[in-house]
PDB file of C-alpha atoms in Angstrom:
ATOM      1  CA  MET A 243     127.079  87.263 129.599  1.00 66.00           C
ATOM      2  CA  MET A 244     123.701  88.717 128.609  1.00 64.00           C
ATOM      3  CA  TYR A 245     125.374  91.906 127.418  1.00 67.00           C
ATOM      4  CA  LEU A 246     127.967  89.988 125.387  1.00 76.00           C
ATOM      5  CA  LEU A 247     125.077  88.130 123.743  1.00 71.00           C
ATOM      6  CA  LEU A 248     123.542  91.468 122.771  1.00 64.00           C
ATOM      7  CA  VAL A 249     126.764  92.822 121.253  1.00 71.00           C
ATOM      8  CA  ALA A 250     127.495  89.619 119.297  1.00 77.00           C
ATOM      9  CA  GLY A 251     123.905  89.603 118.028  1.00 72.00           C
ATOM     10  CA  PHE A 252     124.158  93.181 116.789  1.00 66.00           C
ATOM     11  CA  VAL A 253     127.393  92.394 114.912  1.00 71.00           C
ATOM     12  CA  LEU A 254     125.807  89.406 113.162  1.00 74.00           C
ATOM     13  CA  LEU A 255     122.726  91.457 112.267  1.00 62.00           C
ATOM     14  CA  ILE A 256     124.708  94.280 110.692  1.00 63.00           C
ATOM     15  CA  LYS A 257     127.066  92.094 108.649  1.00 70.00           C
ATOM     16  CA  GLY A 258     124.270  89.700 107.679  1.00 72.00           C
ATOM     17  CA  ALA A 259     122.103  92.576 106.440  1.00 62.00           C
ATOM     18  CA  ASP A 260     124.981  93.937 104.361  1.00 67.00           C
ATOM     19  CA  PHE A 261     125.463  90.616 102.548  1.00 73.00           C
ATOM     20  CA  PHE A 262     121.709  90.013 102.276  1.00 68.00           C
ATOM     21  CA  VAL A 263     121.032  93.352 100.570  1.00 64.00           C
ATOM     22  CA  ASP A 264     123.866  92.835  98.086  1.00 70.00           C
ATOM     23  CA  GLY A 265     122.626  89.341  97.232  1.00 74.00           C
ATOM     24  CA  SER A 266     118.980  90.394  96.952  1.00 68.00           C
ATOM     25  CA  SER A 267     119.867  93.353  94.745  1.00 65.00           C
ATOM     26  CA  ALA A 268     121.804  91.011  92.458  1.00 72.00           C
ATOM     27  CA  VAL A 269     118.788  88.655  92.262  1.00 67.00           C
ATOM     28  CA  ALA A 270     116.579  91.579  91.210  1.00 64.00           C
ATOM     29  CA  LYS A 271     118.998  92.464  88.421  1.00 65.00           C
ATOM     30  CA  ILE A 272     119.423  88.889  87.182  1.00 68.00           C
ATOM     31  CA  LEU A 273     115.676  88.214  87.127  1.00 64.00           C
ATOM     32  CA  LYS A 274     114.931  91.742  85.840  1.00 66.00           C
ATOM     33  CA  VAL A 275     112.479  92.202  88.687  1.00 63.00           C
ATOM     34  CA  PRO A 276     111.990  95.597  90.414  1.00 65.00           C
ATOM     35  CA  SER A 277     113.751  95.980  93.771  1.00 62.00           C
ATOM     36  CA  LEU A 278     110.371  96.826  95.328  1.00 66.00           C
ATOM     37  CA  ILE A 279     109.009  93.329  94.608  1.00 71.00           C
ATOM     38  CA  ILE A 280     112.212  91.659  95.837  1.00 70.00           C
ATOM     39  CA  GLY A 281     111.898  93.759  99.002  1.00 67.00           C
ATOM     40  CA  MET A 282     108.216  92.837  99.419  1.00 67.00           C
ATOM     41  CA  THR A 283     108.928  89.114  99.108  1.00 69.00           C
ATOM     42  CA  VAL A 284     112.441  87.676  99.462  1.00 67.00           C
ATOM     43  CA  VAL A 285     113.865  90.405 101.719  1.00 71.00           C
ATOM     44  CA  SER A 286     110.758  90.856 103.904  1.00 70.00           C
ATOM     45  CA  MET A 287     110.432  87.111 104.494  1.00 70.00           C
ATOM     46  CA  GLY A 288     114.100  86.769 105.311  1.00 67.00           C
ATOM     47  CA  THR A 289     114.103  89.627 107.804  1.00 66.00           C
ATOM     48  CA  SER A 290     110.855  88.357 109.393  1.00 72.00           C
ATOM     49  CA  LEU A 291     112.406  85.030 110.407  1.00 67.00           C
ATOM     50  CA  PRO A 292     112.802  86.183 114.044  1.00 67.00           C
ATOM     51  CA  GLU A 293     109.111  87.201 114.285  1.00 68.00           C
ATOM     52  CA  THR A 294     108.104  83.836 112.832  1.00 72.00           C
ATOM     53  CA  SER A 295     110.278  81.931 115.285  1.00 67.00           C
ATOM     54  CA  VAL A 296     109.224  83.937 118.351  1.00 65.00           C
ATOM     55  CA  SER A 297     105.474  83.986 117.623  1.00 67.00           C
ATOM     56  CA  VAL A 298     105.212  80.302 116.683  1.00 68.00           C
ATOM     57  CA  SER A 299     107.305  79.292 119.704  1.00 65.00           C
ATOM     58  CA  ALA A 300     105.129  81.490 121.932  1.00 63.00           C
ATOM     59  CA  SER A 301     101.978  79.866 120.552  1.00 66.00           C
ATOM     60  CA  LEU A 302     103.319  76.343 121.062  1.00 68.00           C
ATOM     61  CA  SER A 303     104.396  77.119 124.634  1.00 64.00           C
ATOM     62  CA  GLY A 304     101.070  78.726 125.548  1.00 63.00           C
ATOM     63  CA  LYS A 305     102.412  82.295 125.832  1.00 58.00           C
ATOM     64  CA  ASN A 306      99.812  83.519 123.360  1.00 58.00           C
ATOM     65  CA  GLU A 307      99.827  87.106 124.548  1.00 60.00           C
ATOM     66  CA  LEU A 308     103.482  87.360 123.582  1.00 67.00           C
ATOM     67  CA  ALA A 309     102.733  86.078 120.040  1.00 73.00           C
ATOM     68  CA  VAL A 310     100.231  88.850 119.216  1.00 80.00           C
ATOM     69  CA  SER A 311     102.060  91.667 121.010  1.00 78.00           C
ATOM     70  CA  ASN A 312     105.325  90.688 119.307  1.00 75.00           C
ATOM     71  CA  ALA A 313     103.796  90.798 115.808  1.00 82.00           C
ATOM     72  CA  VAL A 314     101.856  94.048 116.345  1.00 87.00           C
ATOM     73  CA  GLY A 315     104.720  95.704 118.219  1.00 85.00           C
ATOM     74  CA  SER A 316     107.147  94.729 115.462  1.00 83.00           C
ATOM     75  CA  ASN A 317     104.855  96.214 112.811  1.00 90.00           C
ATOM     76  CA  ILE A 318     104.585  99.528 114.658  1.00 92.00           C
ATOM     77  CA  PHE A 319     108.371  99.586 115.095  1.00 88.00           C
ATOM     78  CA  ASN A 320     108.927  98.728 111.413  1.00 86.00           C
ATOM     79  CA  LEU A 321     106.599 101.469 110.239  1.00 89.00           C
ATOM     80  CA  MET A 322     107.549 104.320 112.554  1.00 92.00           C
ATOM     81  CA  VAL A 323     111.184 103.643 113.487  1.00 90.00           C
ATOM     82  CA  VAL A 324     112.604 101.762 110.480  1.00 86.00           C
ATOM     83  CA  CYS A 325     110.923 104.033 107.912  1.00 88.00           C
ATOM     84  CA  GLY A 326     111.537 107.061 110.133  1.00 90.00           C
ATOM     85  CA  ILE A 327     115.286 106.476 110.427  1.00 88.00           C
ATOM     86  CA  CYS A 328     115.592 105.669 106.711  1.00 85.00           C
ATOM     87  CA  ALA A 329     113.708 108.882 105.822  1.00 87.00           C
ATOM     88  CA  ILE A 330     116.072 110.931 108.005  1.00 89.00           C
ATOM     89  CA  LEU A 331     119.140 109.350 106.372  1.00 83.00           C
ATOM     90  CA  CYS A 332     117.818 109.578 102.809  1.00 81.00           C
ATOM     91  CA  PRO A 333     114.457 110.841 101.444  1.00 81.00           C
ATOM     92  CA  LEU A 334     112.312 107.798 100.598  1.00 80.00           C
ATOM     93  CA  VAL A 335     110.656 108.183  97.217  1.00 80.00           C
ATOM     94  CA  ILE A 336     107.506 106.046  97.399  1.00 82.00           C
ATOM     95  CA  ASN A 337     106.621 103.929  94.365  1.00 76.00           C
ATOM     96  CA  LYS A 338     103.057 104.470  93.121  1.00 79.00           C
ATOM     97  CA  GLU A 339     102.399 100.722  93.408  1.00 76.00           C
ATOM     98  CA  THR A 340     103.224 100.963  97.111  1.00 77.00           C
ATOM     99  CA  LEU A 341     100.644 103.702  97.606  1.00 82.00           C
ATOM    100  CA  LYS A 342      97.943 102.112  95.426  1.00 84.00           C
ATOM    101  CA  ARG A 343      98.382  98.458  96.432  1.00 84.00           C
ATOM    102  CA  ASP A 344     100.877  97.628  99.176  1.00 83.00           C
ATOM    103  CA  PHE A 345     100.087 100.234 101.848  1.00 87.00           C
ATOM    104  CA  PRO A 346      96.315  99.581 101.618  1.00 91.00           C
ATOM    105  CA  ILE A 347      96.948  95.820 101.881  1.00 92.00           C
ATOM    106  CA  SER A 348      99.030  96.293 105.037  1.00 92.00           C
ATOM    107  CA  ILE A 349      96.304  98.474 106.607  1.00 94.00           C
ATOM    108  CA  ALA A 350      93.609  95.976 105.568  1.00 95.00           C
ATOM    109  CA  ALA A 351      95.647  93.134 107.136  1.00 94.00           C
ATOM    110  CA  ALA A 352      95.819  95.043 110.441  1.00 94.00           C
ATOM    111  CA  GLY A 353      92.078  95.731 110.252  1.00 94.00           C
ATOM    112  CA  LEU A 354      91.412  92.049 109.596  1.00 95.00           C
ATOM    113  CA  LEU A 355      93.523  91.071 112.608  1.00 94.00           C
ATOM    114  CA  MET A 356      91.607  93.440 114.865  1.00 93.00           C
ATOM    115  CA  GLY A 357      88.243  92.265 113.514  1.00 92.00           C
ATOM    116  CA  LEU A 358      88.970  88.546 113.834  1.00 92.00           C
ATOM    117  CA  GLY A 359      90.527  88.984 117.279  1.00 89.00           C
ATOM    118  CA  ALA A 360      87.768  91.207 118.649  1.00 88.00           C
ATOM    119  CA  MET A 361      84.920  88.917 117.518  1.00 88.00           C
ATOM    120  CA  GLY A 362      85.737  86.110 119.928  1.00 83.00           C
ATOM    121  CA  MET A 363      88.717  87.662 121.759  1.00 86.00           C
ATOM    122  CA  ALA A 364      90.832  84.938 120.184  1.00 85.00           C
ATOM    123  CA  LEU A 365      92.396  83.867 116.895  1.00 86.00           C
ATOM    124  CA  GLY A 366      91.261  80.286 116.268  1.00 86.00           C
ATOM    125  CA  HIS A 367      92.350  77.550 113.871  1.00 88.00           C
ATOM    126  CA  ILE A 368      89.922  78.708 111.147  1.00 92.00           C
ATOM    127  CA  ASP A 369      91.066  82.315 111.511  1.00 93.00           C
ATOM    128  CA  GLY A 370      94.667  81.192 111.058  1.00 90.00           C
ATOM    129  CA  ILE A 371      93.890  79.132 107.954  1.00 93.00           C
ATOM    130  CA  PHE A 372      91.926  82.058 106.471  1.00 95.00           C
ATOM    131  CA  MET A 373      94.882  84.409 107.045  1.00 94.00           C
ATOM    132  CA  LEU A 374      97.275  81.922 105.412  1.00 93.00           C
ATOM    133  CA  ILE A 375      94.992  81.690 102.354  1.00 95.00           C
ATOM    134  CA  LEU A 376      95.017  85.489 102.083  1.00 94.00           C
ATOM    135  CA  PHE A 377      98.814  85.471 102.360  1.00 90.00           C
ATOM    136  CA  ALA A 378      99.012  82.930  99.516  1.00 90.00           C
ATOM    137  CA  ALA A 379      96.803  85.251  97.428  1.00 91.00           C
ATOM    138  CA  PHE A 380      99.118  88.172  98.237  1.00 87.00           C
ATOM    139  CA  LEU A 381     102.149  86.158  97.115  1.00 82.00           C
ATOM    140  CA  PHE A 382     100.336  85.278  93.886  1.00 84.00           C
ATOM    141  CA  VAL A 383      99.784  88.998  93.203  1.00 83.00           C
ATOM    142  CA  MET A 384     103.486  89.661  93.835  1.00 80.00           C
ATOM    143  CA  VAL A 385     104.536  86.845  91.486  1.00 75.00           C
ATOM    144  CA  MET A 386     102.248  88.150  88.740  1.00 77.00           C
ATOM    145  CA  SER A 387     103.653  91.668  89.208  1.00 74.00           C
ATOM    146  CA  ALA A 388     107.177  90.285  88.951  1.00 67.00           C
ATOM    147  CA  HIS A 389     106.245  88.403  85.782  1.00 67.00           C
ATOM    148  CA  ARG A 390     104.845  91.565  84.156  1.00 70.00           C
ATOM    149  CA  ALA A 391     107.873  93.619  85.173  1.00 60.00           C
ATOM    150  CA  ARG A 392     110.250  90.981  83.831  1.00 59.00           C
ATOM    151  CA  SER A 393     108.478  90.812  80.451  1.00 57.00           C
ATOM    152  CA  GLU A 394     108.772  94.601  80.095  1.00 55.00           C
ATOM    153  CA  ALA A 395     112.469  94.777  81.003  1.00 50.00           C
ATOM    154  CA  ASP A 396     115.137  94.650  78.342  1.00 48.00           C
ATOM    155  CA  GLU A 397     118.214  95.870  80.213  1.00 50.00           C
ATOM    156  CA  ASN A 398     121.366  93.780  80.541  1.00 48.00           C
ATOM    157  CA  TYR A 399     123.148  93.930  83.883  1.00 49.00           C
ATOM    158  CA  ASN A 400     126.575  92.883  85.038  1.00 49.00           C
ATOM    159  CA  THR A 401     126.236  91.202  88.415  1.00 58.00           C
ATOM    160  CA  MET A 402     128.042  88.819  90.763  1.00 62.00           C
ATOM    161  CA  PRO A 403     128.465  85.078  90.028  1.00 72.00           C
ATOM    162  CA  VAL A 404     125.580  82.829  91.065  1.00 70.00           C
ATOM    163  CA  TRP A 405     127.642  81.003  93.735  1.00 72.00           C
ATOM    164  CA  LYS A 406     128.585  84.310  95.361  1.00 76.00           C
ATOM    165  CA  LEU A 407     124.991  85.545  95.119  1.00 72.00           C
ATOM    166  CA  LEU A 408     123.673  82.446  96.896  1.00 75.00           C
ATOM    167  CA  LEU A 409     126.403  82.704  99.521  1.00 80.00           C
ATOM    168  CA  CYS A 410     125.440  86.331 100.222  1.00 77.00           C
ATOM    169  CA  ILE A 411     121.724  85.568 100.530  1.00 74.00           C
ATOM    170  CA  LEU A 412     121.936  82.331 102.523  1.00 79.00           C
ATOM    171  CA  GLY A 413     124.816  83.532 104.691  1.00 81.00           C
ATOM    172  CA  GLY A 414     123.065  86.851 105.248  1.00 77.00           C
ATOM    173  CA  ILE A 415     119.787  85.179 106.283  1.00 71.00           C
ATOM    174  CA  ALA A 416     121.637  82.826 108.644  1.00 77.00           C
ATOM    175  CA  ALA A 417     123.527  85.694 110.282  1.00 77.00           C
ATOM    176  CA  ILE A 418     120.324  87.769 110.572  1.00 67.00           C
ATOM    177  CA  ALA A 419     118.366  84.868 112.107  1.00 68.00           C
ATOM    178  CA  VAL A 420     121.074  83.927 114.615  1.00 75.00           C
ATOM    179  CA  GLY A 421     121.878  87.542 115.450  1.00 73.00           C
ATOM    180  CA  GLY A 422     118.202  88.389 115.966  1.00 62.00           C
ATOM    181  CA  LYS A 423     117.716  85.414 118.284  1.00 66.00           C
ATOM    182  CA  MET A 424     120.779  86.332 120.337  1.00 71.00           C
ATOM    183  CA  VAL A 425     119.585  89.928 120.736  1.00 63.00           C
ATOM    184  CA  VAL A 426     116.053  88.862 121.714  1.00 61.00           C
ATOM    185  CA  GLU A 427     117.265  86.322 124.270  1.00 68.00           C
ATOM    186  CA  GLY A 428     119.756  88.711 125.808  1.00 70.00           C
ATOM    187  CA  ALA A 429     117.339  91.651 125.945  1.00 63.00           C
ATOM    188  CA  SER A 430     114.434  89.532 127.259  1.00 63.00           C
ATOM    189  CA  ASN A 431     116.560  88.094 130.072  1.00 71.00           C
ATOM    190  CA  ILE A 432     117.686  91.572 131.056  1.00 66.00           C
ATOM    191  CA  ALA A 433     114.075  92.866 130.947  1.00 63.00           C
ATOM    192  CA  ARG A 434     112.767  90.015 133.127  1.00 67.00           C
ATOM    193  CA  THR A 435     115.305  90.863 135.807  1.00 73.00           C
ATOM    194  CA  PHE A 436     113.428  94.178 136.095  1.00 68.00           C
ATOM    195  CA  GLY A 437     110.042  92.420 136.462  1.00 69.00           C
ATOM    196  CA  MET A 438     108.518  93.351 133.076  1.00 65.00           C
ATOM    197  CA  SER A 439     105.340  91.483 131.997  1.00 62.00           C
ATOM    198  CA  ASP A 440     105.138  89.266 128.878  1.00 57.00           C
ATOM    199  CA  ASN A 441     102.883  91.799 127.115  1.00 59.00           C
ATOM    200  CA  LEU A 442     105.248  94.684 127.841  1.00 66.00           C
ATOM    201  CA  ILE A 443     108.290  92.635 126.853  1.00 64.00           C
ATOM    202  CA  GLY A 444     106.529  91.577 123.639  1.00 59.00           C
ATOM    203  CA  MET A 445     105.555  95.143 122.713  1.00 63.00           C
ATOM    204  CA  THR A 446     108.989  96.618 123.477  1.00 67.00           C
ATOM    205  CA  ILE A 447     112.079  94.452 123.912  1.00 65.00           C
ATOM    206  CA  VAL A 448     111.070  91.463 121.779  1.00 65.00           C
ATOM    207  CA  ALA A 449     109.334  93.625 119.143  1.00 66.00           C
ATOM    208  CA  LEU A 450     112.425  95.804 118.864  1.00 68.00           C
ATOM    209  CA  GLY A 451     114.753  92.804 118.844  1.00 66.00           C
ATOM    210  CA  THR A 452     112.861  90.866 116.193  1.00 64.00           C
ATOM    211  CA  SER A 453     112.561  94.040 114.088  1.00 69.00           C
ATOM    212  CA  LEU A 454     116.306  94.701 114.133  1.00 69.00           C
ATOM    213  CA  PRO A 455     116.765  92.692 110.888  1.00 69.00           C
ATOM    214  CA  GLU A 456     114.231  94.968 109.149  1.00 70.00           C
ATOM    215  CA  LEU A 457     115.877  98.056 110.642  1.00 74.00           C
ATOM    216  CA  VAL A 458     119.434  97.136 109.725  1.00 72.00           C
ATOM    217  CA  THR A 459     118.495  95.732 106.305  1.00 72.00           C
ATOM    218  CA  SER A 460     116.384  98.760 105.348  1.00 76.00           C
ATOM    219  CA  VAL A 461     119.021 101.232 106.560  1.00 76.00           C
ATOM    220  CA  VAL A 462     121.730  99.376 104.627  1.00 73.00           C
ATOM    221  CA  ALA A 463     119.470  99.276 101.551  1.00 74.00           C
ATOM    222  CA  ALA A 464     118.737 103.014 101.828  1.00 74.00           C
ATOM    223  CA  ARG A 465     122.438 103.826 102.143  1.00 73.00           C
ATOM    224  CA  LYS A 466     123.108 101.725  99.046  1.00 70.00           C
ATOM    225  CA  LYS A 467     120.394 103.759  97.236  1.00 71.00           C
ATOM    226  CA  GLU A 468     118.102 100.712  97.055  1.00 67.00           C
ATOM    227  CA  ILE A 469     115.143 102.845  98.196  1.00 69.00           C
ATOM    228  CA  ASP A 470     112.410 100.574  96.799  1.00 69.00           C
ATOM    229  CA  MET A 471     113.954  97.590  98.557  1.00 67.00           C
ATOM    230  CA  ALA A 472     114.091  99.502 101.856  1.00 72.00           C
ATOM    231  CA  VAL A 473     110.412 100.498 101.663  1.00 76.00           C
ATOM    232  CA  GLY A 474     109.300  97.131 100.264  1.00 76.00           C
ATOM    233  CA  ASN A 475     111.054  95.341 103.126  1.00 73.00           C
ATOM    234  CA  VAL A 476     109.061  97.298 105.733  1.00 82.00           C
ATOM    235  CA  VAL A 477     105.638  97.070 104.072  1.00 84.00           C
ATOM    236  CA  GLY A 478     106.147  93.442 103.046  1.00 83.00           C
ATOM    237  CA  SER A 479     107.303  92.485 106.556  1.00 83.00           C
ATOM    238  CA  ASN A 480     104.211  94.080 108.100  1.00 89.00           C
ATOM    239  CA  ILE A 481     101.922  92.081 105.817  1.00 91.00           C
ATOM    240  CA  PHE A 482     103.970  88.916 106.411  1.00 87.00           C
ATOM    241  CA  ASN A 483     103.917  89.349 110.217  1.00 87.00           C
ATOM    242  CA  ILE A 484     100.123  89.465 110.344  1.00 91.00           C
ATOM    243  CA  LEU A 485      98.934  87.136 107.600  1.00 92.00           C
ATOM    244  CA  PHE A 486     101.686  84.505 107.780  1.00 88.00           C
ATOM    245  CA  VAL A 487     103.288  84.713 111.228  1.00 86.00           C
ATOM    246  CA  LEU A 488     100.050  85.060 113.221  1.00 89.00           C
ATOM    247  CA  GLY A 489      98.220  82.941 110.657  1.00 90.00           C
ATOM    248  CA  ILE A 490     100.490  79.943 111.121  1.00 86.00           C
ATOM    249  CA  ALA A 491     100.729  80.475 114.902  1.00 84.00           C
ATOM    250  CA  SER A 492      96.924  80.502 115.355  1.00 87.00           C
ATOM    251  CA  ALA A 493      96.478  77.604 112.921  1.00 87.00           C
ATOM    252  CA  ILE A 494      98.754  75.587 115.211  1.00 83.00           C
ATOM    253  CA  SER A 495      97.190  76.720 118.487  1.00 82.00           C
ATOM    254  CA  PRO A 496      94.409  79.278 119.223  1.00 84.00           C
ATOM    255  CA  ILE A 497      95.798  82.634 120.335  1.00 82.00           C
ATOM    256  CA  ALA A 498      94.100  84.668 123.055  1.00 81.00           C
ATOM    257  CA  PHE A 499      93.310  88.260 122.095  1.00 85.00           C
ATOM    258  CA  SER A 500      93.222  90.897 124.836  1.00 82.00           C
ATOM    259  CA  VAL A 501      91.866  94.441 125.078  1.00 86.00           C
ATOM    260  CA  LYS A 502      95.470  95.665 124.995  1.00 85.00           C
ATOM    261  CA  ASN A 503      95.924  93.854 121.665  1.00 86.00           C
ATOM    262  CA  ILE A 504      92.868  95.668 120.269  1.00 91.00           C
ATOM    263  CA  VAL A 505      94.254  99.026 121.398  1.00 91.00           C
ATOM    264  CA  ASP A 506      97.714  98.304 119.973  1.00 90.00           C
ATOM    265  CA  THR A 507      96.307  97.100 116.638  1.00 93.00           C
ATOM    266  CA  SER A 508      94.144 100.250 116.462  1.00 94.00           C
ATOM    267  CA  VAL A 509      97.304 102.314 117.006  1.00 94.00           C
ATOM    268  CA  LEU A 510      98.995 100.410 114.166  1.00 94.00           C
ATOM    269  CA  ILE A 511      96.081 101.184 111.813  1.00 95.00           C
ATOM    270  CA  VAL A 512      96.034 104.890 112.749  1.00 94.00           C
ATOM    271  CA  MET A 513      99.804 105.242 112.393  1.00 94.00           C
ATOM    272  CA  SER A 514      99.712 103.434 109.034  1.00 92.00           C
ATOM    273  CA  GLY A 515      97.075 105.901 107.844  1.00 91.00           C
ATOM    274  CA  ILE A 516      99.188 108.859 109.003  1.00 91.00           C
ATOM    275  CA  VAL A 517     102.326 107.584 107.225  1.00 90.00           C
ATOM    276  CA  MET A 518     100.315 106.922 104.068  1.00 89.00           C
ATOM    277  CA  ALA A 519      98.958 110.478 104.251  1.00 88.00           C
ATOM    278  CA  PHE A 520     102.541 111.774 104.553  1.00 89.00           C
ATOM    279  CA  CYS A 521     103.397 109.901 101.352  1.00 84.00           C
ATOM    280  CA  MET A 522     100.377 111.040  99.335  1.00 83.00           C
ATOM    281  CA  LYS A 523     101.335 114.703  98.883  1.00 77.00           C
ATOM    282  CA  LYS A 524     104.850 114.504  97.427  1.00 77.00           C
ATOM    283  CA  LYS A 525     105.115 110.722  96.962  1.00 80.00           C
ATOM    284  CA  GLN A 526     107.992 110.605  99.423  1.00 82.00           C
ATOM    285  CA  LEU A 527     108.940 110.530 103.096  1.00 85.00           C
ATOM    286  CA  GLY A 528     111.356 113.309 103.965  1.00 86.00           C
ATOM    287  CA  ARG A 529     113.517 114.125 106.974  1.00 88.00           C
ATOM    288  CA  LEU A 530     110.750 116.064 108.760  1.00 92.00           C
ATOM    289  CA  HIS A 531     108.362 113.127 108.301  1.00 91.00           C
ATOM    290  CA  GLY A 532     110.982 110.802 109.761  1.00 91.00           C
ATOM    291  CA  ILE A 533     111.463 112.987 112.834  1.00 94.00           C
ATOM    292  CA  ILE A 534     107.690 113.193 113.411  1.00 94.00           C
ATOM    293  CA  MET A 535     107.385 109.404 113.084  1.00 94.00           C
ATOM    294  CA  LEU A 536     110.130 108.812 115.670  1.00 94.00           C
ATOM    295  CA  ILE A 537     108.489 111.277 118.088  1.00 95.00           C
ATOM    296  CA  MET A 538     105.137 109.479 117.651  1.00 94.00           C
ATOM    297  CA  TYR A 539     106.786 106.133 118.378  1.00 92.00           C
ATOM    298  CA  ALA A 540     108.511 107.542 121.468  1.00 92.00           C
ATOM    299  CA  ALA A 541     105.173 108.872 122.754  1.00 93.00           C
ATOM    300  CA  TYR A 542     103.525 105.493 122.121  1.00 89.00           C
ATOM    301  CA  THR A 543     106.344 103.685 123.943  1.00 86.00           C
ATOM    302  CA  ILE A 544     105.884 105.936 126.983  1.00 87.00           C
ATOM    303  CA  TYR A 545     102.153 105.131 126.899  1.00 86.00           C
ATOM    304  CA  ILE A 546     102.628 101.346 126.916  1.00 80.00           C
ATOM    305  CA  PHE A 547     105.069 101.603 129.818  1.00 77.00           C
ATOM    306  CA  ILE A 548     102.653 103.560 132.015  1.00 78.00           C
ATOM    307  CA  ARG A 549      99.312 101.956 131.053  1.00 70.00           C
TER     308      ARG A 549
END
């Protein structure tokens, strides 16, 4: 039964991502907004629904360690595996706005998380509210960028009818959310039968499961040549996971912060810096970069299993 749940979840994720990318791409064309901004906002929020659900539920049920490890583990997976696989399939040309604004914001968000968590070894109500305020400021910047891009655009596009567009987006999000939940539940139940701890499950099985929407959506976007949307989805999701997901979870109930969380967040910051350095030289992530990123993630996974 657990394995059937996994298979059904994967099917929903793949088909949902396909519809979601088509609908989101159509929205970008109708609104004359760059795919990067749509990826950083609409797509990243939609694919981060599983992280939101898992982390908030973990906070409400008192499994605070799972909330932090899930968010940080998902971000590392998004960065190294999602971007890595996409780069192997198709070179990812990195928009200059991503390098100048979005990547630094994602690294700063991880640094903020580590700083707030390390100060009192917990994320309290005030910390959560502060992170939500910063997320609102980030959204405001995205909206202003979209407004500027729209005012400069003068192209006319042929796109799908509005009813079909909405059906693709809403149906895609629903399939992604349900599929992600099914995969997480199935994988977590299987993992617990082998005696894995909550922290290890959060950093591996749950992080991978809740990041499957980002993986499938970004891969589908890359294959459809929506490169900016693929990259924007990853970077936007990483910012969303920290500032919004952990922000709202800690605003609801204080979240304990462990030494392992500090180590894992430090790894996220270092890996983010390495990927950004890869992008700086030729403004793209190529196949070799993707292979290196996957090897780094594999080495990190081995470390968290044996620590």
